[in-house]
PDB file of C-alpha atoms in Angstrom:
ATOM      1  CA  UNK A  14      17.014  -1.108 -10.437  1.00 88.00           C
ATOM      2  CA  UNK A  15      16.605   0.469  -6.881  1.00 93.00           C
ATOM      3  CA  UNK A  16      16.011   3.984  -5.956  1.00 94.00           C
ATOM      4  CA  UNK A  17      15.724   5.490  -2.485  1.00 95.00           C
ATOM      5  CA  UNK A  18      14.430   8.851  -1.614  1.00 94.00           C
ATOM      6  CA  UNK A  19      12.449  10.821   1.031  1.00 96.00           C
ATOM      7  CA  UNK A  20       9.185  12.754   0.987  1.00 95.00           C
ATOM      8  CA  UNK A  21       6.697  14.000   3.519  1.00 95.00           C
ATOM      9  CA  UNK A  22       3.058  13.412   4.274  1.00 96.00           C
ATOM     10  CA  UNK A  23       0.726  15.417   6.590  1.00 95.00           C
ATOM     11  CA  UNK A  24      -1.786  13.626   8.930  1.00 94.00           C
ATOM     12  CA  UNK A  25      -3.865  16.177  10.868  1.00 91.00           C
ATOM     13  CA  UNK A  26      -1.345  18.569  12.305  1.00 93.00           C
ATOM     14  CA  UNK A  27       1.686  16.085  12.316  1.00 94.00           C
ATOM     15  CA  UNK A  28       4.217  15.829   9.444  1.00 96.00           C
ATOM     16  CA  UNK A  29       5.800  12.450   8.845  1.00 96.00           C
ATOM     17  CA  UNK A  30       8.972  11.874   6.856  1.00 96.00           C
ATOM     18  CA  UNK A  31       8.723   8.969   4.479  1.00 96.00           C
ATOM     19  CA  UNK A  32      11.652   6.888   3.413  1.00 96.00           C
ATOM     20  CA  UNK A  33      10.716   5.343   0.098  1.00 96.00           C
ATOM     21  CA  UNK A  34      12.494   2.456  -1.512  1.00 96.00           C
ATOM     22  CA  UNK A  35      11.576   1.499  -5.055  1.00 96.00           C
ATOM     23  CA  UNK A  36      12.860  -1.831  -6.425  1.00 96.00           C
ATOM     24  CA  UNK A  37      11.967  -2.457 -10.041  1.00 90.00           C
ATOM     25  CA  UNK A  38      12.904  -5.896 -11.610  1.00 87.00           C
ATOM     26  CA  UNK A  39      11.519  -6.542 -15.131  1.00 77.00           C
ATOM     27  CA  UNK A  40       7.693  -6.518 -14.927  1.00 75.00           C
ATOM     28  CA  UNK A  41       7.578  -6.621 -11.099  1.00 87.00           C
ATOM     29  CA  UNK A  42       8.114  -3.862  -8.590  1.00 93.00           C
ATOM     30  CA  UNK A  43       8.125  -3.240  -4.975  1.00 95.00           C
ATOM     31  CA  UNK A  44       7.449   0.203  -3.315  1.00 97.00           C
ATOM     32  CA  UNK A  45       8.350   0.271   0.334  1.00 96.00           C
ATOM     33  CA  UNK A  46       7.299   3.263   2.471  1.00 97.00           C
ATOM     34  CA  UNK A  47       8.633   3.705   6.092  1.00 96.00           C
ATOM     35  CA  UNK A  48       8.041   6.207   8.778  1.00 95.00           C
ATOM     36  CA  UNK A  49       7.789   6.360  12.581  1.00 93.00           C
ATOM     37  CA  UNK A  50       4.766   6.895  14.764  1.00 92.00           C
ATOM     38  CA  UNK A  51       4.573   8.928  17.949  1.00 91.00           C
ATOM     39  CA  UNK A  52       5.777   6.027  20.160  1.00 90.00           C
ATOM     40  CA  UNK A  53       8.814   5.465  17.834  1.00 90.00           C
ATOM     41  CA  UNK A  54       7.449   2.290  16.118  1.00 89.00           C
ATOM     42  CA  UNK A  55       8.135   1.655  12.441  1.00 91.00           C
ATOM     43  CA  UNK A  56       5.152   1.867  10.057  1.00 92.00           C
ATOM     44  CA  UNK A  57       6.114  -0.089   7.009  1.00 93.00           C
ATOM     45  CA  UNK A  58       3.881  -0.482   3.996  1.00 95.00           C
ATOM     46  CA  UNK A  59       4.951  -2.452   0.923  1.00 95.00           C
ATOM     47  CA  UNK A  60       3.255  -2.407  -2.380  1.00 97.00           C
ATOM     48  CA  UNK A  61       3.919  -5.255  -4.800  1.00 97.00           C
ATOM     49  CA  UNK A  62       3.155  -4.737  -8.411  1.00 95.00           C
ATOM     50  CA  UNK A  63       2.674  -7.666 -10.734  1.00 91.00           C
ATOM     51  CA  UNK A  64       0.965  -8.446 -14.077  1.00 88.00           C
ATOM     52  CA  UNK A  65      -1.514 -11.378 -14.324  1.00 82.00           C
ATOM     53  CA  UNK A  66       0.096 -12.237 -17.643  1.00 81.00           C
ATOM     54  CA  UNK A  67       2.839 -10.831 -19.912  1.00 82.00           C
ATOM     55  CA  UNK A  68       0.264  -9.640 -22.480  1.00 85.00           C
ATOM     56  CA  UNK A  69      -1.997  -7.919 -20.049  1.00 85.00           C
ATOM     57  CA  UNK A  70      -2.461  -4.247 -19.919  1.00 89.00           C
ATOM     58  CA  UNK A  71      -3.298  -4.463 -16.206  1.00 93.00           C
ATOM     59  CA  UNK A  72      -1.334  -4.434 -13.015  1.00 94.00           C
ATOM     60  CA  UNK A  73      -2.360  -5.925  -9.734  1.00 95.00           C
ATOM     61  CA  UNK A  74      -1.093  -4.302  -6.471  1.00 97.00           C
ATOM     62  CA  UNK A  75      -0.963  -6.088  -3.166  1.00 96.00           C
ATOM     63  CA  UNK A  76      -0.180  -4.398   0.107  1.00 95.00           C
ATOM     64  CA  UNK A  77       1.494  -5.494   3.327  1.00 92.00           C
ATOM     65  CA  UNK A  78       1.262  -3.255   6.347  1.00 90.00           C
ATOM     66  CA  UNK A  79       3.273  -3.878   9.531  1.00 86.00           C
ATOM     67  CA  UNK A  80       3.931  -1.766  12.613  1.00 85.00           C
ATOM     68  CA  UNK A  81       6.454  -2.777  15.220  1.00 79.00           C
ATOM     69  CA  UNK A  82       9.486  -1.652  17.246  1.00 72.00           C
ATOM     70  CA  UNK A  83      12.508  -3.369  15.804  1.00 65.00           C
ATOM     71  CA  UNK A  84      11.667  -3.503  12.045  1.00 56.00           C
ATOM     72  CA  UNK A  85      10.941  -7.232  12.244  1.00 54.00           C
ATOM     73  CA  UNK A  86       8.655  -7.061   9.306  1.00 51.00           C
ATOM     74  CA  UNK A  87       5.200  -8.649   9.008  1.00 49.00           C
ATOM     75  CA  UNK A  88       4.156 -11.020  11.753  1.00 51.00           C
ATOM     76  CA  UNK A  89       0.965 -12.900  11.045  1.00 49.00           C
ATOM     77  CA  UNK A  90      -1.909 -12.448  13.421  1.00 50.00           C
ATOM     78  CA  UNK A  91       0.354 -10.639  15.856  1.00 54.00           C
ATOM     79  CA  UNK A  92      -0.656  -7.386  17.369  1.00 55.00           C
ATOM     80  CA  UNK A  93       2.437  -5.252  17.493  1.00 51.00           C
ATOM     81  CA  UNK A  94       1.207  -1.678  17.212  1.00 52.00           C
ATOM     82  CA  UNK A  95       1.001   0.536  20.303  1.00 59.00           C
ATOM     83  CA  UNK A  96      -0.533   3.566  18.630  1.00 71.00           C
ATOM     84  CA  UNK A  97      -3.141   1.825  16.498  1.00 75.00           C
ATOM     85  CA  UNK A  98      -5.359   4.560  15.301  1.00 87.00           C
ATOM     86  CA  UNK A  99      -2.380   6.830  14.562  1.00 92.00           C
ATOM     87  CA  UNK A 100      -0.614   4.074  12.605  1.00 91.00           C
ATOM     88  CA  UNK A 101      -3.765   3.209  10.565  1.00 92.00           C
ATOM     89  CA  UNK A 102      -4.344   7.025   9.728  1.00 94.00           C
ATOM     90  CA  UNK A 103      -0.713   7.192   8.660  1.00 96.00           C
ATOM     91  CA  UNK A 104      -1.041   4.048   6.543  1.00 95.00           C
ATOM     92  CA  UNK A 105      -4.175   5.414   4.882  1.00 96.00           C
ATOM     93  CA  UNK A 106      -2.331   8.669   3.933  1.00 97.00           C
ATOM     94  CA  UNK A 107       0.541   6.593   2.491  1.00 97.00           C
ATOM     95  CA  UNK A 108      -2.016   4.575   0.473  1.00 97.00           C
ATOM     96  CA  UNK A 109      -3.485   7.846  -0.885  1.00 97.00           C
ATOM     97  CA  UNK A 110       0.071   8.876  -1.800  1.00 97.00           C
ATOM     98  CA  UNK A 111       0.713   5.679  -3.567  1.00 97.00           C
ATOM     99  CA  UNK A 112      -2.583   5.848  -5.448  1.00 96.00           C
ATOM    100  CA  UNK A 113      -1.503   9.270  -6.757  1.00 95.00           C
ATOM    101  CA  UNK A 114       1.770   7.729  -7.827  1.00 95.00           C
ATOM    102  CA  UNK A 115      -0.034   5.000  -9.774  1.00 95.00           C
ATOM    103  CA  UNK A 116      -2.198   7.543 -11.535  1.00 95.00           C
ATOM    104  CA  UNK A 117       0.925   9.505 -12.565  1.00 93.00           C
ATOM    105  CA  UNK A 118       3.354   6.605 -13.491  1.00 92.00           C
ATOM    106  CA  UNK A 119       1.046   3.707 -14.579  1.00 91.00           C
ATOM    107  CA  UNK A 120      -1.724   5.780 -16.157  1.00 91.00           C
ATOM    108  CA  UNK A 121      -1.688   3.746 -19.411  1.00 90.00           C
ATOM    109  CA  UNK A 122      -2.535   0.475 -17.628  1.00 92.00           C
ATOM    110  CA  UNK A 123      -5.706  -0.623 -15.698  1.00 94.00           C
ATOM    111  CA  UNK A 124      -4.571  -1.036 -11.975  1.00 96.00           C
ATOM    112  CA  UNK A 125      -6.266  -2.812  -9.131  1.00 96.00           C
ATOM    113  CA  UNK A 126      -5.161  -2.565  -5.451  1.00 97.00           C
ATOM    114  CA  UNK A 127      -5.883  -5.604  -3.240  1.00 97.00           C
ATOM    115  CA  UNK A 128      -5.932  -5.550   0.508  1.00 96.00           C
ATOM    116  CA  UNK A 129      -6.295  -8.668   2.779  1.00 94.00           C
ATOM    117  CA  UNK A 130      -6.454  -8.862   6.567  1.00 92.00           C
ATOM    118  CA  UNK A 131      -5.267 -11.475   8.958  1.00 88.00           C
ATOM    119  CA  UNK A 132      -8.608 -11.728  10.732  1.00 90.00           C
ATOM    120  CA  UNK A 133     -12.222 -10.435  10.531  1.00 94.00           C
ATOM    121  CA  UNK A 134     -11.644  -7.674  13.103  1.00 91.00           C
ATOM    122  CA  UNK A 135      -8.833  -6.056  11.030  1.00 90.00           C
ATOM    123  CA  UNK A 136     -10.827  -6.701   7.878  1.00 94.00           C
ATOM    124  CA  UNK A 137     -13.804  -4.705   9.240  1.00 95.00           C
ATOM    125  CA  UNK A 138     -11.580  -1.937  10.476  1.00 92.00           C
ATOM    126  CA  UNK A 139      -9.923  -1.645   6.985  1.00 93.00           C
ATOM    127  CA  UNK A 140     -13.281  -1.756   5.279  1.00 95.00           C
ATOM    128  CA  UNK A 141     -14.746   1.106   7.445  1.00 95.00           C
ATOM    129  CA  UNK A 142     -11.507   3.058   7.081  1.00 94.00           C
ATOM    130  CA  UNK A 143     -11.220   2.835   3.431  1.00 95.00           C
ATOM    131  CA  UNK A 144     -14.812   3.404   2.304  1.00 95.00           C
ATOM    132  CA  UNK A 145     -14.096   7.088   1.435  1.00 96.00           C
ATOM    133  CA  UNK A 146     -11.190   5.909  -0.980  1.00 96.00           C
ATOM    134  CA  UNK A 147     -13.916   3.771  -2.779  1.00 96.00           C
ATOM    135  CA  UNK A 148     -12.477   0.305  -1.820  1.00 97.00           C
ATOM    136  CA  UNK A 149     -15.155  -2.353  -1.995  1.00 96.00           C
ATOM    137  CA  UNK A 150     -15.347  -5.833  -0.624  1.00 96.00           C
ATOM    138  CA  UNK A 151     -14.663  -8.692  -2.996  1.00 95.00           C
ATOM    139  CA  UNK A 152     -13.205 -12.291  -3.313  1.00 93.00           C
ATOM    140  CA  UNK A 153      -9.756 -12.608  -5.087  1.00 90.00           C
ATOM    141  CA  UNK A 154      -7.654 -15.322  -3.560  1.00 88.00           C
ATOM    142  CA  UNK A 155      -9.762 -14.862  -0.443  1.00 91.00           C
ATOM    143  CA  UNK A 156     -11.861 -12.183   1.058  1.00 94.00           C
ATOM    144  CA  UNK A 157     -10.390  -8.781   0.230  1.00 96.00           C
ATOM    145  CA  UNK A 158     -10.903  -5.214  -0.370  1.00 97.00           C
ATOM    146  CA  UNK A 159     -10.119  -3.708  -3.826  1.00 97.00           C
ATOM    147  CA  UNK A 160     -10.058  -0.606  -5.804  1.00 97.00           C
ATOM    148  CA  UNK A 161      -9.852  -0.306  -9.627  1.00 96.00           C
ATOM    149  CA  UNK A 162      -7.950   2.543 -11.169  1.00 94.00           C
ATOM    150  CA  UNK A 163      -8.892   2.725 -14.934  1.00 87.00           C
ATOM    151  CA  UNK A 164      -6.172   3.613 -17.414  1.00 86.00           C
ATOM    152  CA  UNK A 165      -6.184   7.250 -18.739  1.00 79.00           C
ATOM    153  CA  UNK A 166      -5.541   8.221 -22.285  1.00 71.00           C
ATOM    154  CA  UNK A 167      -3.279  11.340 -22.459  1.00 67.00           C
ATOM    155  CA  UNK A 168      -2.935  13.616 -25.371  1.00 64.00           C
ATOM    156  CA  UNK A 169       0.528  14.628 -26.420  1.00 54.00           C
TER     157      UNK A 169
END
């Protein structure tokens, strides 16, 4: 099942229109967010949801971020962004947006978001930039940052 819709986010005094594509297949899902920065490059973030086992009450989320001109997708260890800080701030706002979605839609599951980086320079930039969102350093299939979002019991 695929859904496509739009929303907006605010970063400082700039508003960005998000194109959101949700693709849900059985127990897996992909949430793709796309917008453009001030130099007209695409900022794409994909969140991949999967369960460690069919009987688990936990979801793992991995993230892929890429910024480039022609929507080529992710390019390993390639520096493609021209408005780096702006793109990272927009990506962080999209991450907050998605964390709120997880809390609303997947509240009855424990959720863990994992972020990896191509190199130590990017890893350290992500680590500094995500400290206020309570991401911590760990090792799951390599050095990563992660955030746990505990399930919430709702009345009613």
